[in-house]
Every structure is written in structure tokens, then in C-alpha cells.
mmCIF file with all atom_site columns, C-alpha atoms in Angstrom:
data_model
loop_
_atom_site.group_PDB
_atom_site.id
_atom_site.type_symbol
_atom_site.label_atom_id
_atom_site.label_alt_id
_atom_site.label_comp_id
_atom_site.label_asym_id
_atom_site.label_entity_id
_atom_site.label_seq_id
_atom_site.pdbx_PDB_ins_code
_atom_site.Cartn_x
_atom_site.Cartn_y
_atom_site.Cartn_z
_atom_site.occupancy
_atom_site.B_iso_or_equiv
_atom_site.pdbx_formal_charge
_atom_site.auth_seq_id
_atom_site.auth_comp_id
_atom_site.auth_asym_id
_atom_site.auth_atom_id
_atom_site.pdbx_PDB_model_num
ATOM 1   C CA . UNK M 1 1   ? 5.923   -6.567  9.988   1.00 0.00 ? 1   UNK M CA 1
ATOM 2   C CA . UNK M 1 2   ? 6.344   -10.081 7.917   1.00 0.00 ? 2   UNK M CA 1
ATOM 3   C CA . UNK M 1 3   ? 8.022   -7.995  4.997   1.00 0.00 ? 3   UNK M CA 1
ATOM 4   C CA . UNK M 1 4   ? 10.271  -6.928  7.439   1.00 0.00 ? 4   UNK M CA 1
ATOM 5   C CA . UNK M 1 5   ? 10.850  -10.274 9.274   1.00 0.00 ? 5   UNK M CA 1
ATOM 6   C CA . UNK M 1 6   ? 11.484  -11.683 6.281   1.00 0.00 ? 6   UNK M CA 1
ATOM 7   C CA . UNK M 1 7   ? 13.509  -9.432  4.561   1.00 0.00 ? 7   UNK M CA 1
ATOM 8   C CA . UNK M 1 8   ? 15.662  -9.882  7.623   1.00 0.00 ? 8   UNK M CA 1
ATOM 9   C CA . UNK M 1 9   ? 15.538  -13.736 7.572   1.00 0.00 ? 9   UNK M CA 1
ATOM 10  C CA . UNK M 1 10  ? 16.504  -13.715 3.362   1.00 0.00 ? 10  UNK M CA 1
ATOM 11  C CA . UNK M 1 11  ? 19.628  -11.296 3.809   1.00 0.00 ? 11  UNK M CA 1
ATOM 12  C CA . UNK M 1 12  ? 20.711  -13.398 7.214   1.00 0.00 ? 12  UNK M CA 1
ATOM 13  C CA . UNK M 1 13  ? 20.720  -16.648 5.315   1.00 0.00 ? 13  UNK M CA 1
ATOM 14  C CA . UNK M 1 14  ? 21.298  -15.334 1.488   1.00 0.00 ? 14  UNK M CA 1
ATOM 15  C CA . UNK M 1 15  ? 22.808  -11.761 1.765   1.00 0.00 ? 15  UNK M CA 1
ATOM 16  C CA . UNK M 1 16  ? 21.323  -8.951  0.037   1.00 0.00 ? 16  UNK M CA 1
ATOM 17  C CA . UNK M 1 17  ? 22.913  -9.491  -3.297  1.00 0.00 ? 17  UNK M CA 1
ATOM 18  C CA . UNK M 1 18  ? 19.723  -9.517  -6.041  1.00 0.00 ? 18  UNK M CA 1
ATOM 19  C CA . UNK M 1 19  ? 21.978  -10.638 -9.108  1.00 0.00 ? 19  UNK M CA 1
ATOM 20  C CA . UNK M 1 20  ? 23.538  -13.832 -10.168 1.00 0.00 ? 20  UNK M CA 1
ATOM 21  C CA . UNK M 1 21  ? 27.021  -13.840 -11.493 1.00 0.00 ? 21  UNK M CA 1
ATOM 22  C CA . UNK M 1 22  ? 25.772  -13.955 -15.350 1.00 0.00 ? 22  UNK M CA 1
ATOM 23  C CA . UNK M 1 23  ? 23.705  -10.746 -14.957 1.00 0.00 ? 23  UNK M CA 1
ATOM 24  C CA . UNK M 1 24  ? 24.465  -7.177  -15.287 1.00 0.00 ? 24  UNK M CA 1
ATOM 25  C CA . UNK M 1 25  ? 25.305  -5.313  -11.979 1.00 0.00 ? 25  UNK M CA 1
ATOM 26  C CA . UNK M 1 26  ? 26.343  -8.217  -10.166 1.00 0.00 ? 26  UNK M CA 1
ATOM 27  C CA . UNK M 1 27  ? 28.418  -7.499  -6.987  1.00 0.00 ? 27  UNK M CA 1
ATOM 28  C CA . UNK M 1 28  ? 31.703  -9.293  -7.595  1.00 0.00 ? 28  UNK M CA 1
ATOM 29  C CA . UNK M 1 29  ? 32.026  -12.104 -5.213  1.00 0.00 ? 29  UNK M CA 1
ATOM 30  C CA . UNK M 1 30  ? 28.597  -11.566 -4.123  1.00 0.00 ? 30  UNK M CA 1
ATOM 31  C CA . UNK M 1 31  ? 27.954  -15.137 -4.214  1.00 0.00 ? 31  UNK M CA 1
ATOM 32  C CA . UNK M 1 32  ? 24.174  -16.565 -5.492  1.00 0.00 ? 32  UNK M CA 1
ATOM 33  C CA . UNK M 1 33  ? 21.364  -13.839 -5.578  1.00 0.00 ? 33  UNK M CA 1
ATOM 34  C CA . UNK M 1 34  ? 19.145  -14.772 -2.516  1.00 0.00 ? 34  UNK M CA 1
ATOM 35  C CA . UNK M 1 35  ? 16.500  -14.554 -5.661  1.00 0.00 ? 35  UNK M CA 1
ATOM 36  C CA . UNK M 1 36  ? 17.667  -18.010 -7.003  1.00 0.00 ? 36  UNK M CA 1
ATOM 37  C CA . UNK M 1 37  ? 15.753  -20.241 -7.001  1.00 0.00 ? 37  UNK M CA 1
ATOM 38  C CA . UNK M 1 38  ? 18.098  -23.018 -5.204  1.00 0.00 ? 38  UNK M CA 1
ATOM 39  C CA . UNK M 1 39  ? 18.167  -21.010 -2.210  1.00 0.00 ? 39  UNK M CA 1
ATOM 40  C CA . UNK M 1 40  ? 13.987  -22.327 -1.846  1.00 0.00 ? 40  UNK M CA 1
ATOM 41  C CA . UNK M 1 41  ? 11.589  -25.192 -1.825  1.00 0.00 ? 41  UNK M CA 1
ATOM 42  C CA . UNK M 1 42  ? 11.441  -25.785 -5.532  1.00 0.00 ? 42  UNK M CA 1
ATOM 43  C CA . UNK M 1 43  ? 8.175   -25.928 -7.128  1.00 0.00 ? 43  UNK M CA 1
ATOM 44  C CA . UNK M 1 44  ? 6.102   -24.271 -10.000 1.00 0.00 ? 44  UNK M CA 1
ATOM 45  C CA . UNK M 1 45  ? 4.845   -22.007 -7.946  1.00 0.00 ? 45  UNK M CA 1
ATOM 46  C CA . UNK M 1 46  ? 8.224   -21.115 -6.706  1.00 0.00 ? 46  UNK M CA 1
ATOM 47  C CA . UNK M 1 47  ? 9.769   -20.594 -10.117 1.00 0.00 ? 47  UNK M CA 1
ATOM 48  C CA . UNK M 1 48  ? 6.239   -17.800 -10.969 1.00 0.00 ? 48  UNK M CA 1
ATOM 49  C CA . UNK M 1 49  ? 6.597   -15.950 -7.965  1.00 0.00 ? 49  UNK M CA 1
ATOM 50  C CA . UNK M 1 50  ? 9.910   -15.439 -8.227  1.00 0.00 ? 50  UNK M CA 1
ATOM 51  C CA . UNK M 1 51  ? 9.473   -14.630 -11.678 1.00 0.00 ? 51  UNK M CA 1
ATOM 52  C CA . UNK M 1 52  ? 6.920   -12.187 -10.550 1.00 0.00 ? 52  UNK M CA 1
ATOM 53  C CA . UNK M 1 53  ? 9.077   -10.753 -7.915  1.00 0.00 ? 53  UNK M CA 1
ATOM 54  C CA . UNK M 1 54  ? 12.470  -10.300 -10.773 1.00 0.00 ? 54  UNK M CA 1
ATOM 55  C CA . UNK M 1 55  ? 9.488   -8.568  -13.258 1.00 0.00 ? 55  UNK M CA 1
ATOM 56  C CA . UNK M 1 56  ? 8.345   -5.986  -10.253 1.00 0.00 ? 56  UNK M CA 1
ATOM 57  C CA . UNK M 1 57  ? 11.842  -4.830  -9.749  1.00 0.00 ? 57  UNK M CA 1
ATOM 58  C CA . UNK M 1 58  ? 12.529  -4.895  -13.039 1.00 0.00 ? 58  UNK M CA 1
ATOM 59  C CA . UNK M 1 59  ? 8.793   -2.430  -13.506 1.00 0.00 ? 59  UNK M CA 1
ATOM 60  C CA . UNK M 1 60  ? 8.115   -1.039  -10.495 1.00 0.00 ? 60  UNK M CA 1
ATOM 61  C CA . UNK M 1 61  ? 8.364   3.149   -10.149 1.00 0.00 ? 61  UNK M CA 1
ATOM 62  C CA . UNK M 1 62  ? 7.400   2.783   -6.298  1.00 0.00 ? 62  UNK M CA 1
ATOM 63  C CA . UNK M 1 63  ? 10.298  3.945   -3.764  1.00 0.00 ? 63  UNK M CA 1
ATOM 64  C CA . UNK M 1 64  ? 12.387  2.545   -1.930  1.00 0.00 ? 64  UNK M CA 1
ATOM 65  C CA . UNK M 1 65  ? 12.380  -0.131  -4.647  1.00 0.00 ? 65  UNK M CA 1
ATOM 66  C CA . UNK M 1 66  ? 12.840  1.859   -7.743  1.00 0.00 ? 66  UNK M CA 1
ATOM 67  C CA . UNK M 1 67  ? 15.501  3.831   -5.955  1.00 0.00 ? 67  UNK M CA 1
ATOM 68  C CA . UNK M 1 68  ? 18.134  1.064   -5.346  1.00 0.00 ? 68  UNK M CA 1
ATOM 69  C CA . UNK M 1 69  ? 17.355  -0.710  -8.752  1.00 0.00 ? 69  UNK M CA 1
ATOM 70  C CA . UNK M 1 70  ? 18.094  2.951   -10.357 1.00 0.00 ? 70  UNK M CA 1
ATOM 71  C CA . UNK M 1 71  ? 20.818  4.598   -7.738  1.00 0.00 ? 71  UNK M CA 1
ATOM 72  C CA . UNK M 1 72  ? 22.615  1.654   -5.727  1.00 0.00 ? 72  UNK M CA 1
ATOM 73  C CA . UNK M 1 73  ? 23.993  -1.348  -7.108  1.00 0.00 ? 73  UNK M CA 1
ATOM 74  C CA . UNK M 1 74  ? 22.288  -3.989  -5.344  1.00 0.00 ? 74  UNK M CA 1
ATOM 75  C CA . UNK M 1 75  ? 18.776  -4.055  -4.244  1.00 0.00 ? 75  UNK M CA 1
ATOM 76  C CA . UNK M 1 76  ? 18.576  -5.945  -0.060  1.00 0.00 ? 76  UNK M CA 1
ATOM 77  C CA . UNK M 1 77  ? 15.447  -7.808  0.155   1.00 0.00 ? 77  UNK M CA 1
ATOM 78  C CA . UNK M 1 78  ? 14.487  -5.186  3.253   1.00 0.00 ? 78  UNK M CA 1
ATOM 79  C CA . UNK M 1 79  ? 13.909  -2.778  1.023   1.00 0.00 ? 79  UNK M CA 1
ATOM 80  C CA . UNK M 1 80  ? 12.280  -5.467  -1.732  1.00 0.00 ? 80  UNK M CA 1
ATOM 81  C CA . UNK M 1 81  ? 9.965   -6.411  0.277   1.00 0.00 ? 81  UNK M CA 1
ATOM 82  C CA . UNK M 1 82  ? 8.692   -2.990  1.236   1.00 0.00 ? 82  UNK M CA 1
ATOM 83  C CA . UNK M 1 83  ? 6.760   -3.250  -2.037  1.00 0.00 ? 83  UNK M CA 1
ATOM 84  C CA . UNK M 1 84  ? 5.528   -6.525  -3.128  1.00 0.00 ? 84  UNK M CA 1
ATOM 85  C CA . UNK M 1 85  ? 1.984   -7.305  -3.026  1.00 0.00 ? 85  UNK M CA 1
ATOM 86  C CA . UNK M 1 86  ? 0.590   -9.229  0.305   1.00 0.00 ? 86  UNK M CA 1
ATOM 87  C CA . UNK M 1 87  ? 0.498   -12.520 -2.649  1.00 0.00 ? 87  UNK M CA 1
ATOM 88  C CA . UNK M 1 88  ? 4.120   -12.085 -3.394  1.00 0.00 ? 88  UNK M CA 1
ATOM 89  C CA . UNK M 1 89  ? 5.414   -11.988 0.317   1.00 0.00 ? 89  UNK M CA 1
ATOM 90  C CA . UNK M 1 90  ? 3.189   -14.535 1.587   1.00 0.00 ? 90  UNK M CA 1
ATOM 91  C CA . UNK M 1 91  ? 4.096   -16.691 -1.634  1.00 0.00 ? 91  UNK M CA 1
ATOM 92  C CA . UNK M 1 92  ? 7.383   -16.021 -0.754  1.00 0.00 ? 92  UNK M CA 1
ATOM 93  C CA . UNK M 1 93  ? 7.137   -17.202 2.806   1.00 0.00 ? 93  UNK M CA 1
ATOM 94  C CA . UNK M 1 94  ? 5.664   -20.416 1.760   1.00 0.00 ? 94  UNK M CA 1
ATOM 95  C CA . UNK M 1 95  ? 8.808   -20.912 -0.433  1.00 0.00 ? 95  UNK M CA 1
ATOM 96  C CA . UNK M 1 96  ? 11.328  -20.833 1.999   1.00 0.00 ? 96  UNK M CA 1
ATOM 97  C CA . UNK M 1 97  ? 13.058  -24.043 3.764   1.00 0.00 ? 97  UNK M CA 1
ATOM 98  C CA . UNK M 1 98  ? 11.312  -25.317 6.907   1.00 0.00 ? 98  UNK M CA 1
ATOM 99  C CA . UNK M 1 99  ? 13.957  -23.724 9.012   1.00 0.00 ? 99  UNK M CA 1
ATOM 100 C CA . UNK M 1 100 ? 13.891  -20.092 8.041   1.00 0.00 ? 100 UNK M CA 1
ATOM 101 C CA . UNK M 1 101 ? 9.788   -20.826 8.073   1.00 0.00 ? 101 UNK M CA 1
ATOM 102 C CA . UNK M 1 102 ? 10.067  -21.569 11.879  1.00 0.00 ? 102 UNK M CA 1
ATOM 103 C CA . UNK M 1 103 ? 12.435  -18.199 12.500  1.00 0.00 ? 103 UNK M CA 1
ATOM 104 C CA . UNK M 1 104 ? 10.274  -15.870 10.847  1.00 0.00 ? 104 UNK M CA 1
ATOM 105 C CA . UNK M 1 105 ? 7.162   -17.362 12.387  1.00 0.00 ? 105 UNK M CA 1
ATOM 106 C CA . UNK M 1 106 ? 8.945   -17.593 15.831  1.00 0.00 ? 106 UNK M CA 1
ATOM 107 C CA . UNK M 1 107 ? 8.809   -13.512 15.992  1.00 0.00 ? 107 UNK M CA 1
ATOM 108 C CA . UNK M 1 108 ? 4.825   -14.066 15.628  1.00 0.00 ? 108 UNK M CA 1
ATOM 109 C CA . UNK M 1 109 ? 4.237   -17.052 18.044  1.00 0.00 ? 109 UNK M CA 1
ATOM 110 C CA . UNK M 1 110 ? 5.926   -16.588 21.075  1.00 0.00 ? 110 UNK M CA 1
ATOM 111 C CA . UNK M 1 111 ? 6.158   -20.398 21.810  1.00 0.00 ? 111 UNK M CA 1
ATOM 112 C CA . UNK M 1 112 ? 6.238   -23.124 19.195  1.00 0.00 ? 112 UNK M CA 1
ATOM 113 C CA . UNK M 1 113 ? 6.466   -26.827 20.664  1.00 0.00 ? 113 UNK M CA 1
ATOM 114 C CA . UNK M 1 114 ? 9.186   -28.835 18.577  1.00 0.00 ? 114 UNK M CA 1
ATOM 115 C CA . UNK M 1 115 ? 6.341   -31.401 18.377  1.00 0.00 ? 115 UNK M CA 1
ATOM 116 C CA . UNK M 1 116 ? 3.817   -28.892 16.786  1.00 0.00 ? 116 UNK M CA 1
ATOM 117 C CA . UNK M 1 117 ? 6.106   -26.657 14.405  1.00 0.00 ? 117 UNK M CA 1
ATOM 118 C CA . UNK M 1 118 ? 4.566   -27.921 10.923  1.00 0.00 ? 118 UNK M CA 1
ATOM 119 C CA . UNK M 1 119 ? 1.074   -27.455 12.192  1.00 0.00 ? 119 UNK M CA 1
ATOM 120 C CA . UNK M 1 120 ? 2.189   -23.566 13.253  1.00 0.00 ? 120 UNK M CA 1
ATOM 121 C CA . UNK M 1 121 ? 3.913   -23.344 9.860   1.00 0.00 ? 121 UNK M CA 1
ATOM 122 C CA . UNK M 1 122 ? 0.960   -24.137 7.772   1.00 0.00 ? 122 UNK M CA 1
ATOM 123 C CA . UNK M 1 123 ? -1.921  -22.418 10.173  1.00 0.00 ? 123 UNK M CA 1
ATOM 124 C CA . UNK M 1 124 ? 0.940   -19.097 10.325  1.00 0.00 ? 124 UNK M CA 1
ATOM 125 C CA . UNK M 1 125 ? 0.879   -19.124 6.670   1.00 0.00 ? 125 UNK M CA 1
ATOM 126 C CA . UNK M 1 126 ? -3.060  -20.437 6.200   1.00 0.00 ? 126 UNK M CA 1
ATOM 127 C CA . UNK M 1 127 ? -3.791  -17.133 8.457   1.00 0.00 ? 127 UNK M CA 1
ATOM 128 C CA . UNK M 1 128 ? -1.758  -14.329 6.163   1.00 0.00 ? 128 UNK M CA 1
ATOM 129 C CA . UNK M 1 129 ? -3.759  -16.159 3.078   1.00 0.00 ? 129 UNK M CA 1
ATOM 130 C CA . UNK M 1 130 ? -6.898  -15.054 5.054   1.00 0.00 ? 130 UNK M CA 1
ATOM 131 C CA . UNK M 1 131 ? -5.410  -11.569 5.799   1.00 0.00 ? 131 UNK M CA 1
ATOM 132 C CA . UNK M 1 132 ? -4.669  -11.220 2.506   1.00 0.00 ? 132 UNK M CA 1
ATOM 133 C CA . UNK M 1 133 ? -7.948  -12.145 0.780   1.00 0.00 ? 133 UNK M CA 1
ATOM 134 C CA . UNK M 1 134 ? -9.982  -10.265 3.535   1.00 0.00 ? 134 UNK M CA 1
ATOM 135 C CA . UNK M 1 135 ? -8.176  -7.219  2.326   1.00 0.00 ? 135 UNK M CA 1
ATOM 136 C CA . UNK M 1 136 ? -8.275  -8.003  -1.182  1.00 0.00 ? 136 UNK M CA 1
ATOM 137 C CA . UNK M 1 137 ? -12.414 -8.189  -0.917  1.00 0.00 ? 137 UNK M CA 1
ATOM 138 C CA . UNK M 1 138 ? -12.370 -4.600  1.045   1.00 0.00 ? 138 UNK M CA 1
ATOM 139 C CA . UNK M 1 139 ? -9.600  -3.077  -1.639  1.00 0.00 ? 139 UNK M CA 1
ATOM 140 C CA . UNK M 1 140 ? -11.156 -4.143  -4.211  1.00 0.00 ? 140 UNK M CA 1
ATOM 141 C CA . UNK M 1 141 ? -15.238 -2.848  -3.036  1.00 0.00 ? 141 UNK M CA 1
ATOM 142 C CA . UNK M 1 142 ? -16.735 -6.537  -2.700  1.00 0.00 ? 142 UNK M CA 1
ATOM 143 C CA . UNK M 1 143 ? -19.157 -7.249  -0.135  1.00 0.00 ? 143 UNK M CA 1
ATOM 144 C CA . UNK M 1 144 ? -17.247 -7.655  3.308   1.00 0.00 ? 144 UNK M CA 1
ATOM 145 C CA . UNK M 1 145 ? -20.995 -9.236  4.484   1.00 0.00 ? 145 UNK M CA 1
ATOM 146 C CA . UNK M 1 146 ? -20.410 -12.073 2.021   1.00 0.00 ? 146 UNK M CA 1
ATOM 147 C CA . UNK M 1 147 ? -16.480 -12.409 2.261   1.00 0.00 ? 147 UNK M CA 1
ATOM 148 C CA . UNK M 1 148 ? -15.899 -16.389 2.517   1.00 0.00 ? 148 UNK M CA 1
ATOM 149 C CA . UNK M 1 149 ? -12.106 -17.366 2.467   1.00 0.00 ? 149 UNK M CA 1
ATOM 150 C CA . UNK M 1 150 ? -11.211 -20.111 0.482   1.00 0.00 ? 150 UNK M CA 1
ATOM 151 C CA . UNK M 1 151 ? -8.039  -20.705 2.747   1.00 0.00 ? 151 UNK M CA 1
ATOM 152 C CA . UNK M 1 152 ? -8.959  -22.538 5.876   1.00 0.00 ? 152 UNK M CA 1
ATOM 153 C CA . UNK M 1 153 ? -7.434  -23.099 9.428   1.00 0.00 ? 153 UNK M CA 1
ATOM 154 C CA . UNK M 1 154 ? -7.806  -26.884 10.095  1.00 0.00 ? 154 UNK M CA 1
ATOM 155 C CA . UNK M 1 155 ? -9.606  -27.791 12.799  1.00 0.00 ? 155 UNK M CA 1
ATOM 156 C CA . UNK M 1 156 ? -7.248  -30.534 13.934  1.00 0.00 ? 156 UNK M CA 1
ATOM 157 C CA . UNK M 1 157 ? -4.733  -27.797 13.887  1.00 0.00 ? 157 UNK M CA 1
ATOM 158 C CA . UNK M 1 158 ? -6.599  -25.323 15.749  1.00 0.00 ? 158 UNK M CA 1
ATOM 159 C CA . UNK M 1 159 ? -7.213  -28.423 18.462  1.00 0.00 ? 159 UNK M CA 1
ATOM 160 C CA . UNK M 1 160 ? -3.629  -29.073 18.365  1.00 0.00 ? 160 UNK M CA 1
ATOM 161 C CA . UNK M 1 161 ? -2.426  -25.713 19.050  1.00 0.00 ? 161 UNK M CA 1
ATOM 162 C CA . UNK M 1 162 ? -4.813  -24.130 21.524  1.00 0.00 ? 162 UNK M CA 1
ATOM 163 C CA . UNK M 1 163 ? -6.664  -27.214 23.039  1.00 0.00 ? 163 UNK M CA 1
ATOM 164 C CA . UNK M 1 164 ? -9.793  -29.154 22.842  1.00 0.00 ? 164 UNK M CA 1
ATOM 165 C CA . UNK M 1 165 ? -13.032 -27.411 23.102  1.00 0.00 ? 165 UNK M CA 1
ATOM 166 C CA . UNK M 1 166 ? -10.887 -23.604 21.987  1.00 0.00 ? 166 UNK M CA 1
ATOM 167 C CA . UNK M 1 167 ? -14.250 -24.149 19.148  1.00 0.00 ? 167 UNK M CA 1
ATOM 168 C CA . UNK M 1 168 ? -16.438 -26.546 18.163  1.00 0.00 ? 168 UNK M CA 1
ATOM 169 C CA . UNK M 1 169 ? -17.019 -28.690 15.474  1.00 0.00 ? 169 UNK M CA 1
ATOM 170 C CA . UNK M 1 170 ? -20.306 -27.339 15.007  1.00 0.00 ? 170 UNK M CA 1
ATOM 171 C CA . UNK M 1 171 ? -18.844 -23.852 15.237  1.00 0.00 ? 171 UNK M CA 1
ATOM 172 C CA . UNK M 1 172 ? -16.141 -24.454 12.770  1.00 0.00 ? 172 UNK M CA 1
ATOM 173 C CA . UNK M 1 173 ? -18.433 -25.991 10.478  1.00 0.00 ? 173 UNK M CA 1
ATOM 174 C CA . UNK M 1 174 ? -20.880 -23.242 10.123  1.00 0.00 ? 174 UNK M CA 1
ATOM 175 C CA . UNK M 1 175 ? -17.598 -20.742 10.136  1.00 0.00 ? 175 UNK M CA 1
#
């Protein structure tokens, strides 16, 4: 559902044009690919997972991807998104401006106070880093007995969200 959400979200605000002017296939008067990097919160990271993301469409023989790449002329981030690993899209997420954060978390949080939004940004995205190393350990045959994330949900942020007393600081602390 989050590849979908935001494959939504990325064509709404950037289109579903995967090519910048100077590169083969463009769609004339497509405007900027909403793969450039200007379009996101700029940052190493940014610039390697998009870099990732440009390799695996570039690589990939998994439909629906290598479909458009090889039959259509542009490739909509709906159907990109249908195939990138659960690092790419939550990588991905983090990228995005603080606006287009809040609308795709807003179709997982019903309710998101104005005064609590970055704490439901980072916890929304601190919980698919969970998800996504929870299933890496069971994909990947490691011991689900010993699985420890390394992502945490802050405890001030689980206080601030669901209340006082939701768990304990002795509970939290022990895991």
C-alpha cells in the first residue's frame, strides 16, 4: 500500500515523466523527471537512492517495470514502485518534502495534530524501517528469536502521540 500511496503522491506533484530533457526518450514538454533530484530533500543519501532507483530501471527484467522501460515511452512511478525493494521505497519516502511526507502518511494515520506532524513523520517512517528489517531477518533465514531492530520508535514520541503511561519506561527499555 505505501508503493502505491506514493506512487500516487510523486505523479500528483511531479507527473509521471521518468526522463529529463537531455536524455533519450524524453516526453517533449514533459517538464523535470519526478526522478530529479530537485524535486527532494537533497542529501547524499538522496543522490544513492536515486541512483539506485535510475540503475533498477535501467536492470531490472521484473514486470510491470521492465515492460514500460521496453514497450511505453515513459515509465509512471505507480508502476516504478511496484518493484523497488522495501529500502528503496522507504528511502524514497524519507526523501520527499515535509508536505508530500504528511499526505502520504495521512492515508495511514487517520488523524495527525498540526502540533504533532514531525513526530508522526519520523515514528511513520521509523516504523516501515522496522517492517523492513523484520522482513529482511525472516527473508533472509536469521533467527526471528534474536531479531533486534536497530531503528527505534522514541519514547517521547510514542508519549506524544498516544499518551502517557501507552508503555513504560521500564518496558521500552527492556524492548
Amino acid at each position: 500500500h505505501l508503493k502505491t500511496v506514493l506512487g500516487d503522491v510523486v505523479a500528483n506533484y511531479y507527473g509521471v515523466n521518468d526522463k529529463n530533457p537531455n536524455e533519450p526518450g524524453y516526453l517533449e514538454g514533459a517538464g523535470v523527471s519526478y526522478l530529479d533530484i530537485s524535486n527532494y530533500q537533497y542529501s547524499l543519501k538522496s543522490k544513492k537512492v536515486l541512483r539506485s532507483i535510475k540503475k533498477h530501471i535501467l536492470e531490472t527484467s521484473t514486470n510491470p517495470t521492465a515492460y514500460y522501460r521496453d514497450k511505453k515511452n515513459h515509465l509512471p512511478p505507480w508502476i516504478l514502485f511496484r518493484n523497488l525493494s522495501l529500502w528503496q521505497t522507504n528511502s524514497f519516502y524519507r526523501m520527499l518534502q515535509s508536505a508530500h511526507k504528511l499526505e502520504v502518511c495521512s492515508k495511514f494515520v487517520t488523524k495527525i495534530p498540526s502540533d504533532r506532524q514531525e513526530i508522526t513523520l519520523n515514528m511513520f517512517a521509523n516504523t516501515f524501517e522496522i517492517i523492513r528489517e523484520f522482513r529482511n531477518c525472516i527473508a533472509h533465514g536469521s533467527r526471528l528469536y534474536a531479531f533486534k531492530s536497530k531503528s527505534k520508535l522514541s519514547f517521547k514520541g510514542i508519549e506524544k502521540l498516544h499518551g502517557a503511561g501507552t508503555v513504560f519506561k521500564s518496558e521500552y527499555e527492556i524492548g
